[in-house]
Amino acid sequence: MTLAARLAARKDGRRVAVVLPALDEEATVGPLVAGLTRLCEGDLPLVDDLVVLDSGSTDRTAERAAAAGARVLGRERAVPGVPVLPGKGEAMWRAVVALGNGPRPADMVCFVDADLVDPHPELVERLLAPLLTRPGTALVKGYHRRPLTGPGGSVGPGCSGGSDDAGGHEGGRVTELLARPLLAALRPGLRHVRQPIGGEYAATRELLDRLPFATGYGVDIGLLLDTDADTVVGGTAAIAQADLGVRRHRNRPLHELGRTSREVLATALARCGVDDSGAGLTAFLPDDVCSDDARPGHAVETGWRAETRPLRQVDRPPPGRVRDGGSAEPVVAPAARVG
């Protein structure tokens, strides 16, 4: 019996949804969805709903996801009448609100990033296993080796890139240089979490319904910190981890990671009760600038251009509260005191 079949037998009537937040991921979303559809098959499937939450894609993401077998849900349709904000967390929040509606709401939600390439064949099963087999578990964070290959990255000397040996572990730069040191400084009880800002995790909807969602890239660390602070679900004891092997996806250049880091930092500081200036991050990028006397045979001076991206640090209120008729209006993220 496969792991999926064994876990499906433990569902006890509970419904499972897998959600892929996606924005312009036409190159990867089709094969990824196609590999997950097997979990929806049979008389007793492990996954009851496979959803691609399209976050306003301008390419063929929605078309390819639907052709591969996913239920594609546009962000506007997920929560009608609520103006859309940009960001990954916004898409996730809309998915959770929508999945709690109707006569057969999801009881567990598994999030998978839509840019994965060749994910572990039991990725979803491994994320769901603690929720289905360990009473008291509310959040399962995936962890993985992350080779630094592909666009925006390269493999260092002696590294094997996509192989499973120790060399392929130079990715996850924001995790290792910002997120984990930050947790060690401000929330040391979470320093054992290997991938605090990883996009692959599963949670009970009961937990997700209680937590605010940062609208941007801070959503992952925000949910982790809020779960840790939530005494109702059990805090740190309710958090489990799952080994997902090697994670391959599109690596991004440092100036883009800087913007991501700024959102992660702002969310983490807010959850830990530390004041943040609210200022956006200014990136300094090299630029070729010709001086006034630049002529053939003369060197071109290398200059710099500055790009500042404003920090749009807001939270959506807990999905359960919105579903019960409360306001969906975003608020500036306060320090979380859940309990």
C-alpha atoms as a PDB file:
ATOM      1  CA  MET A   1       0.000   0.000   0.000  1.00  0.00           C
ATOM      2  CA  THR A   2       1.333   3.416  -0.950  1.00  0.00           C
ATOM      3  CA  LEU A   3       1.865   6.218   1.558  1.00  0.00           C
ATOM      4  CA  ALA A   4      -0.971   8.137  -0.105  1.00  0.00           C
ATOM      5  CA  ALA A   5      -3.360   5.221   0.387  1.00  0.00           C
ATOM      6  CA  ARG A   6      -2.333   4.751   4.015  1.00  0.00           C
ATOM      7  CA  LEU A   7      -2.876   8.433   4.732  1.00  0.00           C
ATOM      8  CA  ALA A   8      -6.186   8.507   2.888  1.00  0.00           C
ATOM      9  CA  ALA A   9      -7.392   5.742   5.197  1.00  0.00           C
ATOM     10  CA  ARG A  10      -6.628   8.025   8.162  1.00  0.00           C
ATOM     11  CA  LYS A  11      -8.671  10.986   6.915  1.00  0.00           C
ATOM     12  CA  ASP A  12     -11.785   9.967   8.835  1.00  0.00           C
ATOM     13  CA  GLY A  13     -14.054  12.149   6.738  1.00  0.00           C
ATOM     14  CA  ARG A  14     -11.763  15.155   6.720  1.00  0.00           C
ATOM     15  CA  ARG A  15     -11.267  16.962   3.416  1.00  0.00           C
ATOM     16  CA  VAL A  16      -7.868  17.970   2.045  1.00  0.00           C
ATOM     17  CA  ALA A  17      -7.131  20.762  -0.423  1.00  0.00           C
ATOM     18  CA  VAL A  18      -3.827  21.421  -2.175  1.00  0.00           C
ATOM     19  CA  VAL A  19      -3.338  25.051  -3.224  1.00  0.00           C
ATOM     20  CA  LEU A  20      -0.784  26.377  -5.696  1.00  0.00           C
ATOM     21  CA  PRO A  21      -0.614  30.198  -5.621  1.00  0.00           C
ATOM     22  CA  ALA A  22       0.548  31.109  -9.124  1.00  0.00           C
ATOM     23  CA  LEU A  23       1.567  34.244 -10.992  1.00  0.00           C
ATOM     24  CA  ASP A  24       2.920  33.817 -14.517  1.00  0.00           C
ATOM     25  CA  GLU A  25       4.155  30.257 -14.018  1.00  0.00           C
ATOM     26  CA  GLU A  26       3.153  28.757 -17.369  1.00  0.00           C
ATOM     27  CA  ALA A  27       6.497  26.969 -17.729  1.00  0.00           C
ATOM     28  CA  THR A  28       6.149  24.904 -14.550  1.00  0.00           C
ATOM     29  CA  VAL A  29       2.532  24.776 -13.394  1.00  0.00           C
ATOM     30  CA  GLY A  30       1.317  22.218 -15.937  1.00  0.00           C
ATOM     31  CA  PRO A  31       3.805  19.424 -15.149  1.00  0.00           C
ATOM     32  CA  LEU A  32       3.504  20.162 -11.445  1.00  0.00           C
ATOM     33  CA  VAL A  33      -0.295  19.847 -11.469  1.00  0.00           C
ATOM     34  CA  ALA A  34      -0.147  16.754 -13.665  1.00  0.00           C
ATOM     35  CA  GLY A  35       2.067  15.054 -11.113  1.00  0.00           C
ATOM     36  CA  LEU A  36      -0.369  15.823  -8.294  1.00  0.00           C
ATOM     37  CA  THR A  37      -3.599  14.711  -9.945  1.00  0.00           C
ATOM     38  CA  ARG A  38      -2.931  11.063  -8.992  1.00  0.00           C
ATOM     39  CA  LEU A  39      -3.678  12.071  -5.388  1.00  0.00           C
ATOM     40  CA  CYS A  40      -7.224  12.990  -6.421  1.00  0.00           C
ATOM     41  CA  GLU A  41      -8.013   9.624  -8.004  1.00  0.00           C
ATOM     42  CA  GLY A  42      -9.643   6.468  -6.694  1.00  0.00           C
ATOM     43  CA  ASP A  43     -12.545   5.661  -4.399  1.00  0.00           C
ATOM     44  CA  LEU A  44     -10.721   7.144  -1.393  1.00  0.00           C
ATOM     45  CA  PRO A  45      -8.453   9.930  -2.664  1.00  0.00           C
ATOM     46  CA  LEU A  46      -5.970  11.663  -0.404  1.00  0.00           C
ATOM     47  CA  VAL A  47      -6.656  15.075  -1.986  1.00  0.00           C
ATOM     48  CA  ASP A  48     -10.224  16.243  -2.473  1.00  0.00           C
ATOM     49  CA  ASP A  49      -9.517  19.569  -4.179  1.00  0.00           C
ATOM     50  CA  LEU A  50      -6.484  20.583  -6.277  1.00  0.00           C
ATOM     51  CA  VAL A  51      -6.615  24.345  -6.742  1.00  0.00           C
ATOM     52  CA  VAL A  52      -4.427  26.761  -8.664  1.00  0.00           C
ATOM     53  CA  LEU A  53      -5.115  30.242  -7.298  1.00  0.00           C
ATOM     54  CA  ASP A  54      -4.275  32.441 -10.268  1.00  0.00           C
ATOM     55  CA  SER A  55      -2.962  35.737  -8.954  1.00  0.00           C
ATOM     56  CA  GLY A  56      -3.569  37.785 -12.100  1.00  0.00           C
ATOM     57  CA  SER A  57      -1.284  35.972 -14.543  1.00  0.00           C
ATOM     58  CA  THR A  58      -0.790  37.518 -17.980  1.00  0.00           C
ATOM     59  CA  ASP A  59       0.586  34.331 -19.543  1.00  0.00           C
ATOM     60  CA  ARG A  60      -1.008  30.870 -20.019  1.00  0.00           C
ATOM     61  CA  THR A  61      -0.754  29.807 -16.385  1.00  0.00           C
ATOM     62  CA  ALA A  62      -4.503  29.367 -15.915  1.00  0.00           C
ATOM     63  CA  GLU A  63      -4.972  27.548 -19.230  1.00  0.00           C
ATOM     64  CA  ARG A  64      -2.140  25.098 -18.607  1.00  0.00           C
ATOM     65  CA  ALA A  65      -3.175  24.443 -15.021  1.00  0.00           C
ATOM     66  CA  ALA A  66      -6.729  23.634 -16.083  1.00  0.00           C
ATOM     67  CA  ALA A  67      -5.546  21.403 -18.923  1.00  0.00           C
ATOM     68  CA  ALA A  68      -3.387  19.454 -16.447  1.00  0.00           C
ATOM     69  CA  GLY A  69      -6.356  18.800 -14.164  1.00  0.00           C
ATOM     70  CA  ALA A  70      -6.478  21.583 -11.575  1.00  0.00           C
ATOM     71  CA  ARG A  71      -9.450  23.651 -10.554  1.00  0.00           C
ATOM     72  CA  VAL A  72      -8.357  27.175 -11.446  1.00  0.00           C
ATOM     73  CA  LEU A  73      -9.689  29.895  -9.204  1.00  0.00           C
ATOM     74  CA  GLY A  74      -9.109  33.539 -10.047  1.00  0.00           C
ATOM     75  CA  ARG A  75      -8.297  35.807  -7.130  1.00  0.00           C
ATOM     76  CA  GLU A  76     -11.286  38.070  -7.785  1.00  0.00           C
ATOM     77  CA  ARG A  77     -13.710  35.147  -7.846  1.00  0.00           C
ATOM     78  CA  ALA A  78     -12.246  33.604  -4.698  1.00  0.00           C
ATOM     79  CA  VAL A  79     -13.393  36.534  -2.562  1.00  0.00           C
ATOM     80  CA  PRO A  80     -15.870  38.562  -4.637  1.00  0.00           C
ATOM     81  CA  GLY A  81     -16.326  42.243  -3.975  1.00  0.00           C
ATOM     82  CA  VAL A  82     -13.023  42.711  -2.134  1.00  0.00           C
ATOM     83  CA  PRO A  83     -10.460  44.796  -4.065  1.00  0.00           C
ATOM     84  CA  VAL A  84      -7.332  42.823  -4.848  1.00  0.00           C
ATOM     85  CA  LEU A  85      -3.965  43.630  -3.330  1.00  0.00           C
ATOM     86  CA  PRO A  86      -0.677  42.443  -4.843  1.00  0.00           C
ATOM     87  CA  GLY A  87       1.329  39.660  -3.256  1.00  0.00           C
ATOM     88  CA  LYS A  88       1.659  35.942  -2.634  1.00  0.00           C
ATOM     89  CA  GLY A  89       0.060  36.185   0.809  1.00  0.00           C
ATOM     90  CA  GLU A  90      -2.983  37.865  -0.687  1.00  0.00           C
ATOM     91  CA  ALA A  91      -3.480  34.901  -3.021  1.00  0.00           C
ATOM     92  CA  MET A  92      -3.119  32.413  -0.169  1.00  0.00           C
ATOM     93  CA  TRP A  93      -5.549  34.346   2.017  1.00  0.00           C
ATOM     94  CA  ARG A  94      -8.142  34.381  -0.750  1.00  0.00           C
ATOM     95  CA  ALA A  95      -7.746  30.646  -1.232  1.00  0.00           C
ATOM     96  CA  VAL A  96      -8.300  29.905   2.465  1.00  0.00           C
ATOM     97  CA  VAL A  97     -11.364  32.146   2.615  1.00  0.00           C
ATOM     98  CA  ALA A  98     -12.830  30.399  -0.429  1.00  0.00           C
ATOM     99  CA  LEU A  99     -11.992  26.874   0.742  1.00  0.00           C
ATOM    100  CA  GLY A 100     -13.932  27.393   3.964  1.00  0.00           C
ATOM    101  CA  ASN A 101     -17.137  28.187   2.092  1.00  0.00           C
ATOM    102  CA  GLY A 102     -19.776  25.798   0.857  1.00  0.00           C
ATOM    103  CA  PRO A 103     -21.295  22.607   2.250  1.00  0.00           C
ATOM    104  CA  ARG A 104     -18.011  20.643   2.169  1.00  0.00           C
ATOM    105  CA  PRO A 105     -15.185  22.963   3.260  1.00  0.00           C
ATOM    106  CA  ALA A 106     -11.570  21.880   3.377  1.00  0.00           C
ATOM    107  CA  ASP A 107     -10.301  20.764   6.779  1.00  0.00           C
ATOM    108  CA  MET A 108      -6.622  20.789   5.819  1.00  0.00           C
ATOM    109  CA  VAL A 109      -4.780  22.971   3.315  1.00  0.00           C
ATOM    110  CA  CYS A 110      -1.446  22.120   1.728  1.00  0.00           C
ATOM    111  CA  PHE A 111       0.410  24.957  -0.018  1.00  0.00           C
ATOM    112  CA  VAL A 112       2.838  24.236  -2.861  1.00  0.00           C
ATOM    113  CA  ASP A 113       4.752  26.895  -4.800  1.00  0.00           C
ATOM    114  CA  ALA A 114       3.911  26.804  -8.509  1.00  0.00           C
ATOM    115  CA  ASP A 115       7.497  27.231  -9.736  1.00  0.00           C
ATOM    116  CA  LEU A 116       8.806  23.863  -8.517  1.00  0.00           C
ATOM    117  CA  VAL A 117      10.677  21.623 -10.929  1.00  0.00           C
ATOM    118  CA  ASP A 118      10.877  17.854 -10.298  1.00  0.00           C
ATOM    119  CA  PRO A 119       9.490  17.981  -6.742  1.00  0.00           C
ATOM    120  CA  HIS A 120       9.797  15.020  -4.405  1.00  0.00           C
ATOM    121  CA  PRO A 121       7.257  12.399  -5.579  1.00  0.00           C
ATOM    122  CA  GLU A 122       5.735  12.244  -2.082  1.00  0.00           C
ATOM    123  CA  LEU A 123       5.884  15.973  -1.344  1.00  0.00           C
ATOM    124  CA  VAL A 124       2.187  16.351  -0.504  1.00  0.00           C
ATOM    125  CA  GLU A 125       2.036  13.066   1.383  1.00  0.00           C
ATOM    126  CA  ARG A 126       4.989  14.002   3.576  1.00  0.00           C
ATOM    127  CA  LEU A 127       3.455  17.376   4.417  1.00  0.00           C
ATOM    128  CA  LEU A 128       0.085  15.864   5.299  1.00  0.00           C
ATOM    129  CA  ALA A 129       1.368  12.861   7.245  1.00  0.00           C
ATOM    130  CA  PRO A 130       1.890  14.611  10.621  1.00  0.00           C
ATOM    131  CA  LEU A 131      -1.529  16.280  10.409  1.00  0.00           C
ATOM    132  CA  LEU A 132      -3.209  12.939   9.800  1.00  0.00           C
ATOM    133  CA  THR A 133      -1.174  10.758  12.159  1.00  0.00           C
ATOM    134  CA  ARG A 134       0.022  12.945  15.043  1.00  0.00           C
ATOM    135  CA  PRO A 135      -2.736  14.415  17.207  1.00  0.00           C
ATOM    136  CA  GLY A 136      -2.090  18.017  18.173  1.00  0.00           C
ATOM    137  CA  THR A 137      -0.197  18.932  14.986  1.00  0.00           C
ATOM    138  CA  ALA A 138      -1.535  22.069  13.311  1.00  0.00           C
ATOM    139  CA  LEU A 139       1.280  23.219  11.000  1.00  0.00           C
ATOM    140  CA  VAL A 140       3.843  21.200   9.026  1.00  0.00           C
ATOM    141  CA  LYS A 141       6.773  23.063   7.486  1.00  0.00           C
ATOM    142  CA  GLY A 142       8.664  21.400   4.667  1.00  0.00           C
ATOM    143  CA  TYR A 143      12.443  21.553   4.400  1.00  0.00           C
ATOM    144  CA  HIS A 144      14.801  20.595   1.601  1.00  0.00           C
ATOM    145  CA  ARG A 145      18.221  21.011   0.054  1.00  0.00           C
ATOM    146  CA  ARG A 146      18.289  23.969  -2.310  1.00  0.00           C
ATOM    147  CA  PRO A 147      20.943  23.923  -5.053  1.00  0.00           C
ATOM    148  CA  LEU A 148      21.865  27.379  -6.354  1.00  0.00           C
ATOM    149  CA  THR A 149      21.423  26.761 -10.064  1.00  0.00           C
ATOM    150  CA  GLY A 150      19.514  28.197 -12.967  1.00  0.00           C
ATOM    151  CA  PRO A 151      18.654  31.852 -13.703  1.00  0.00           C
ATOM    152  CA  GLY A 152      20.035  34.143 -11.052  1.00  0.00           C
ATOM    153  CA  GLY A 153      22.341  31.528  -9.566  1.00  0.00           C
ATOM    154  CA  SER A 154      25.331  29.344 -10.246  1.00  0.00           C
ATOM    155  CA  VAL A 155      26.946  26.358  -8.678  1.00  0.00           C
ATOM    156  CA  GLY A 156      30.101  27.014  -6.744  1.00  0.00           C
ATOM    157  CA  PRO A 157      33.340  25.052  -7.011  1.00  0.00           C
ATOM    158  CA  GLY A 158      32.903  21.465  -5.978  1.00  0.00           C
ATOM    159  CA  CYS A 159      29.136  21.730  -5.860  1.00  0.00           C
ATOM    160  CA  SER A 160      27.055  19.226  -7.719  1.00  0.00           C
ATOM    161  CA  GLY A 161      24.023  21.437  -8.272  1.00  0.00           C
ATOM    162  CA  GLY A 162      21.000  19.225  -8.668  1.00  0.00           C
ATOM    163  CA  SER A 163      22.463  16.120  -7.056  1.00  0.00           C
ATOM    164  CA  ASP A 164      21.411  14.935  -3.637  1.00  0.00           C
ATOM    165  CA  ASP A 165      24.849  15.197  -2.034  1.00  0.00           C
ATOM    166  CA  ALA A 166      25.899  17.911   0.401  1.00  0.00           C
ATOM    167  CA  GLY A 167      27.186  20.179  -2.387  1.00  0.00           C
ATOM    168  CA  GLY A 168      23.727  21.122  -3.616  1.00  0.00           C
ATOM    169  CA  HIS A 169      22.854  23.286  -0.643  1.00  0.00           C
ATOM    170  CA  GLU A 170      23.846  26.850  -1.471  1.00  0.00           C
ATOM    171  CA  GLY A 171      20.349  28.142  -2.227  1.00  0.00           C
ATOM    172  CA  GLY A 172      17.868  29.555   0.241  1.00  0.00           C
ATOM    173  CA  ARG A 173      19.869  32.750   0.669  1.00  0.00           C
ATOM    174  CA  VAL A 174      17.131  34.768   2.364  1.00  0.00           C
ATOM    175  CA  THR A 175      16.488  31.846   4.715  1.00  0.00           C
ATOM    176  CA  GLU A 176      20.084  31.377   5.813  1.00  0.00           C
ATOM    177  CA  LEU A 177      21.196  35.018   5.864  1.00  0.00           C
ATOM    178  CA  LEU A 178      18.070  36.658   7.288  1.00  0.00           C
ATOM    179  CA  ALA A 179      15.182  34.471   8.429  1.00  0.00           C
ATOM    180  CA  ARG A 180      16.943  31.887  10.589  1.00  0.00           C
ATOM    181  CA  PRO A 181      19.332  34.378  12.270  1.00  0.00           C
ATOM    182  CA  LEU A 182      16.335  36.619  12.966  1.00  0.00           C
ATOM    183  CA  LEU A 183      14.440  33.790  14.641  1.00  0.00           C
ATOM    184  CA  ALA A 184      17.494  32.909  16.735  1.00  0.00           C
ATOM    185  CA  ALA A 185      17.633  36.520  17.933  1.00  0.00           C
ATOM    186  CA  LEU A 186      13.951  37.232  18.526  1.00  0.00           C
ATOM    187  CA  ARG A 187      12.115  33.881  18.784  1.00  0.00           C
ATOM    188  CA  PRO A 188      14.769  31.289  19.760  1.00  0.00           C
ATOM    189  CA  GLY A 189      12.157  28.617  20.343  1.00  0.00           C
ATOM    190  CA  LEU A 190      11.840  28.416  16.539  1.00  0.00           C
ATOM    191  CA  ARG A 191      15.534  28.204  15.704  1.00  0.00           C
ATOM    192  CA  HIS A 192      15.094  24.502  14.953  1.00  0.00           C
ATOM    193  CA  VAL A 193      12.804  25.274  11.999  1.00  0.00           C
ATOM    194  CA  ARG A 194      14.900  24.603   8.915  1.00  0.00           C
ATOM    195  CA  GLN A 195      12.888  26.484   6.290  1.00  0.00           C
ATOM    196  CA  PRO A 196      10.848  29.181   8.063  1.00  0.00           C
ATOM    197  CA  ILE A 197      10.030  31.005   4.829  1.00  0.00           C
ATOM    198  CA  GLY A 198       9.634  27.950   2.597  1.00  0.00           C
ATOM    199  CA  GLY A 199       6.484  27.880   0.490  1.00  0.00           C
ATOM    200  CA  GLU A 200       5.663  24.217   0.972  1.00  0.00           C
ATOM    201  CA  TYR A 201       3.645  23.559   4.120  1.00  0.00           C
ATOM    202  CA  ALA A 202       0.358  22.184   5.333  1.00  0.00           C
ATOM    203  CA  ALA A 203      -1.972  23.322   8.090  1.00  0.00           C
ATOM    204  CA  THR A 204      -5.383  22.731   9.519  1.00  0.00           C
ATOM    205  CA  ARG A 205      -7.948  25.227   8.336  1.00  0.00           C
ATOM    206  CA  GLU A 206      -8.912  25.671  11.995  1.00  0.00           C
ATOM    207  CA  LEU A 207      -5.474  27.186  12.544  1.00  0.00           C
ATOM    208  CA  LEU A 208      -5.396  29.213   9.325  1.00  0.00           C
ATOM    209  CA  ASP A 209      -8.832  30.646  10.060  1.00  0.00           C
ATOM    210  CA  ARG A 210      -7.437  32.186  13.259  1.00  0.00           C
ATOM    211  CA  LEU A 211      -4.371  33.900  11.800  1.00  0.00           C
ATOM    212  CA  PRO A 212      -3.821  37.139   9.876  1.00  0.00           C
ATOM    213  CA  PHE A 213      -2.097  36.853   6.491  1.00  0.00           C
ATOM    214  CA  ALA A 214       0.646  39.249   5.440  1.00  0.00           C
ATOM    215  CA  THR A 215      -0.176  40.095   1.834  1.00  0.00           C
ATOM    216  CA  GLY A 216       3.378  39.816   0.492  1.00  0.00           C
ATOM    217  CA  TYR A 217       6.364  37.534   0.915  1.00  0.00           C
ATOM    218  CA  GLY A 218       6.198  37.859   4.690  1.00  0.00           C
ATOM    219  CA  VAL A 219       3.211  35.514   4.777  1.00  0.00           C
ATOM    220  CA  ASP A 220       5.228  32.335   5.385  1.00  0.00           C
ATOM    221  CA  ILE A 221       7.199  33.567   8.385  1.00  0.00           C
ATOM    222  CA  GLY A 222       4.139  35.430   9.666  1.00  0.00           C
ATOM    223  CA  LEU A 223       2.034  32.262   9.827  1.00  0.00           C
ATOM    224  CA  LEU A 224       4.905  30.421  11.528  1.00  0.00           C
ATOM    225  CA  LEU A 225       5.386  33.091  14.187  1.00  0.00           C
ATOM    226  CA  ASP A 226       1.660  33.431  14.809  1.00  0.00           C
ATOM    227  CA  THR A 227       1.278  29.672  15.186  1.00  0.00           C
ATOM    228  CA  ASP A 228       4.102  29.691  17.714  1.00  0.00           C
ATOM    229  CA  ALA A 229       2.291  32.414  19.665  1.00  0.00           C
ATOM    230  CA  ASP A 230      -1.137  30.762  19.478  1.00  0.00           C
ATOM    231  CA  THR A 231      -1.722  29.042  22.818  1.00  0.00           C
ATOM    232  CA  VAL A 232      -5.051  27.605  21.651  1.00  0.00           C
ATOM    233  CA  VAL A 233      -3.449  25.247  19.102  1.00  0.00           C
ATOM    234  CA  GLY A 234      -0.464  24.513  21.323  1.00  0.00           C
ATOM    235  CA  GLY A 235       2.213  26.924  20.111  1.00  0.00           C
ATOM    236  CA  THR A 236       5.585  25.434  19.195  1.00  0.00           C
ATOM    237  CA  ALA A 237       4.401  21.920  20.081  1.00  0.00           C
ATOM    238  CA  ALA A 238       1.856  22.110  17.244  1.00  0.00           C
ATOM    239  CA  ILE A 239       4.571  22.662  14.612  1.00  0.00           C
ATOM    240  CA  ALA A 240       6.107  19.701  12.766  1.00  0.00           C
ATOM    241  CA  GLN A 241       8.600  19.471   9.899  1.00  0.00           C
ATOM    242  CA  ALA A 242       8.837  17.236   6.828  1.00  0.00           C
ATOM    243  CA  ASP A 243      11.863  16.350   4.691  1.00  0.00           C
ATOM    244  CA  LEU A 244      11.045  17.111   1.048  1.00  0.00           C
ATOM    245  CA  GLY A 245      14.376  16.165  -0.510  1.00  0.00           C
ATOM    246  CA  VAL A 246      15.811  18.606  -3.062  1.00  0.00           C
ATOM    247  CA  ARG A 247      14.000  21.755  -4.130  1.00  0.00           C
ATOM    248  CA  ARG A 248      14.670  23.063  -7.619  1.00  0.00           C
ATOM    249  CA  HIS A 249      13.079  26.264  -8.804  1.00  0.00           C
ATOM    250  CA  ARG A 250      13.907  29.544 -10.471  1.00  0.00           C
ATOM    251  CA  ASN A 251      16.599  31.320  -8.460  1.00  0.00           C
ATOM    252  CA  ARG A 252      16.309  35.092  -8.412  1.00  0.00           C
ATOM    253  CA  PRO A 253      18.988  37.796  -8.547  1.00  0.00           C
ATOM    254  CA  LEU A 254      20.100  39.482  -5.351  1.00  0.00           C
ATOM    255  CA  HIS A 255      18.289  42.788  -5.925  1.00  0.00           C
ATOM    256  CA  GLU A 256      14.977  40.889  -6.104  1.00  0.00           C
ATOM    257  CA  LEU A 257      15.843  38.894  -2.999  1.00  0.00           C
ATOM    258  CA  GLY A 258      16.517  42.174  -1.217  1.00  0.00           C
ATOM    259  CA  ARG A 259      12.915  43.237  -1.752  1.00  0.00           C
ATOM    260  CA  THR A 260      11.711  39.862  -0.540  1.00  0.00           C
ATOM    261  CA  SER A 261      13.940  40.144   2.523  1.00  0.00           C
ATOM    262  CA  ARG A 262      12.496  43.538   3.367  1.00  0.00           C
ATOM    263  CA  GLU A 263       8.956  42.142   3.449  1.00  0.00           C
ATOM    264  CA  VAL A 264      10.025  39.105   5.478  1.00  0.00           C
ATOM    265  CA  LEU A 265      11.846  41.328   7.964  1.00  0.00           C
ATOM    266  CA  ALA A 266       8.931  43.714   8.363  1.00  0.00           C
ATOM    267  CA  THR A 267       6.490  40.877   9.033  1.00  0.00           C
ATOM    268  CA  ALA A 268       8.805  39.175  11.525  1.00  0.00           C
ATOM    269  CA  LEU A 269       9.499  42.396  13.419  1.00  0.00           C
ATOM    270  CA  ALA A 270       5.788  43.140  13.659  1.00  0.00           C
ATOM    271  CA  ARG A 271       5.052  39.666  15.021  1.00  0.00           C
ATOM    272  CA  CYS A 272       7.843  40.027  17.568  1.00  0.00           C
ATOM    273  CA  GLY A 273       6.723  43.457  18.784  1.00  0.00           C
ATOM    274  CA  VAL A 274       9.676  45.387  17.333  1.00  0.00           C
ATOM    275  CA  ASP A 275       9.094  48.790  15.729  1.00  0.00           C
ATOM    276  CA  ASP A 276       9.843  49.106  12.021  1.00  0.00           C
ATOM    277  CA  SER A 277      10.501  52.372  10.184  1.00  0.00           C
ATOM    278  CA  GLY A 278       8.241  51.329   7.319  1.00  0.00           C
ATOM    279  CA  ALA A 279      10.787  52.601   4.806  1.00  0.00           C
ATOM    280  CA  GLY A 280      11.221  50.785   1.543  1.00  0.00           C
ATOM    281  CA  LEU A 281      14.517  49.246   0.511  1.00  0.00           C
ATOM    282  CA  THR A 282      16.736  51.090  -1.964  1.00  0.00           C
ATOM    283  CA  ALA A 283      18.697  48.835  -4.307  1.00  0.00           C
ATOM    284  CA  PHE A 284      21.821  50.154  -6.031  1.00  0.00           C
ATOM    285  CA  LEU A 285      22.309  48.539  -9.409  1.00  0.00           C
ATOM    286  CA  PRO A 286      25.278  48.972 -11.771  1.00  0.00           C
ATOM    287  CA  ASP A 287      24.507  50.997 -14.867  1.00  0.00           C
ATOM    288  CA  ASP A 288      26.609  51.893 -17.910  1.00  0.00           C
ATOM    289  CA  VAL A 289      26.831  55.682 -18.072  1.00  0.00           C
ATOM    290  CA  CYS A 290      28.679  57.444 -20.875  1.00  0.00           C
ATOM    291  CA  SER A 291      30.524  60.601 -19.772  1.00  0.00           C
ATOM    292  CA  ASP A 292      30.344  63.806 -21.841  1.00  0.00           C
ATOM    293  CA  ASP A 293      33.710  63.145 -23.435  1.00  0.00           C
ATOM    294  CA  ALA A 294      33.060  59.504 -24.218  1.00  0.00           C
ATOM    295  CA  ARG A 295      34.359  58.896 -27.738  1.00  0.00           C
ATOM    296  CA  PRO A 296      35.409  55.822 -29.655  1.00  0.00           C
ATOM    297  CA  GLY A 297      38.416  54.378 -27.928  1.00  0.00           C
ATOM    298  CA  HIS A 298      37.504  55.953 -24.578  1.00  0.00           C
ATOM    299  CA  ALA A 299      36.369  53.842 -21.650  1.00  0.00           C
ATOM    300  CA  VAL A 300      32.753  53.898 -20.621  1.00  0.00           C
ATOM    301  CA  GLU A 301      32.349  54.768 -16.974  1.00  0.00           C
ATOM    302  CA  THR A 302      30.367  52.414 -14.822  1.00  0.00           C
ATOM    303  CA  GLY A 303      27.743  54.172 -12.764  1.00  0.00           C
ATOM    304  CA  TRP A 304      24.890  53.192 -10.523  1.00  0.00           C
ATOM    305  CA  ARG A 305      21.179  53.650 -10.507  1.00  0.00           C
ATOM    306  CA  ALA A 306      19.040  53.588  -7.406  1.00  0.00           C
ATOM    307  CA  GLU A 307      15.663  51.844  -7.283  1.00  0.00           C
ATOM    308  CA  THR A 308      13.435  52.145  -4.227  1.00  0.00           C
ATOM    309  CA  ARG A 309      10.470  49.865  -3.763  1.00  0.00           C
ATOM    310  CA  PRO A 310       7.943  51.069  -1.178  1.00  0.00           C
ATOM    311  CA  LEU A 311       7.142  48.674   1.637  1.00  0.00           C
ATOM    312  CA  ARG A 312       3.507  47.656   1.379  1.00  0.00           C
ATOM    313  CA  GLN A 313       3.303  45.976   4.739  1.00  0.00           C
ATOM    314  CA  VAL A 314      -0.305  45.125   5.469  1.00  0.00           C
ATOM    315  CA  ASP A 315      -2.215  42.138   6.842  1.00  0.00           C
ATOM    316  CA  ARG A 316      -5.488  40.645   5.788  1.00  0.00           C
ATOM    317  CA  PRO A 317      -7.622  39.724   8.813  1.00  0.00           C
ATOM    318  CA  PRO A 318      -8.069  36.041   9.726  1.00  0.00           C
ATOM    319  CA  PRO A 319     -10.079  34.194   7.049  1.00  0.00           C
ATOM    320  CA  GLY A 320     -12.532  32.754   9.570  1.00  0.00           C
ATOM    321  CA  ARG A 321     -13.433  36.203  10.802  1.00  0.00           C
ATOM    322  CA  VAL A 322     -14.045  37.407   7.237  1.00  0.00           C
ATOM    323  CA  ARG A 323     -16.132  34.343   6.422  1.00  0.00           C
ATOM    324  CA  ASP A 324     -18.269  35.083   9.489  1.00  0.00           C
ATOM    325  CA  GLY A 325     -19.066  38.542   8.157  1.00  0.00           C
ATOM    326  CA  GLY A 326     -16.207  40.588   9.542  1.00  0.00           C
ATOM    327  CA  SER A 327     -14.320  43.216   7.597  1.00  0.00           C
ATOM    328  CA  ALA A 328     -11.815  42.113   4.947  1.00  0.00           C
ATOM    329  CA  GLU A 329     -10.073  45.479   4.956  1.00  0.00           C
ATOM    330  CA  PRO A 330      -6.280  45.228   5.300  1.00  0.00           C
ATOM    331  CA  VAL A 331      -4.577  46.674   8.349  1.00  0.00           C
ATOM    332  CA  VAL A 332      -0.998  47.675   9.081  1.00  0.00           C
ATOM    333  CA  ALA A 333       0.568  44.606  10.659  1.00  0.00           C
ATOM    334  CA  PRO A 334       0.593  44.920  14.444  1.00  0.00           C
ATOM    335  CA  ALA A 335       2.641  42.832  16.805  1.00  0.00           C
ATOM    336  CA  ALA A 336       0.759  39.550  17.090  1.00  0.00           C
ATOM    337  CA  ARG A 337      -0.584  38.529  20.455  1.00  0.00           C
ATOM    338  CA  VAL A 338      -2.655  35.482  19.595  1.00  0.00           C
ATOM    339  CA  GLY A 339      -4.225  33.434  22.342  1.00  0.00           C
END
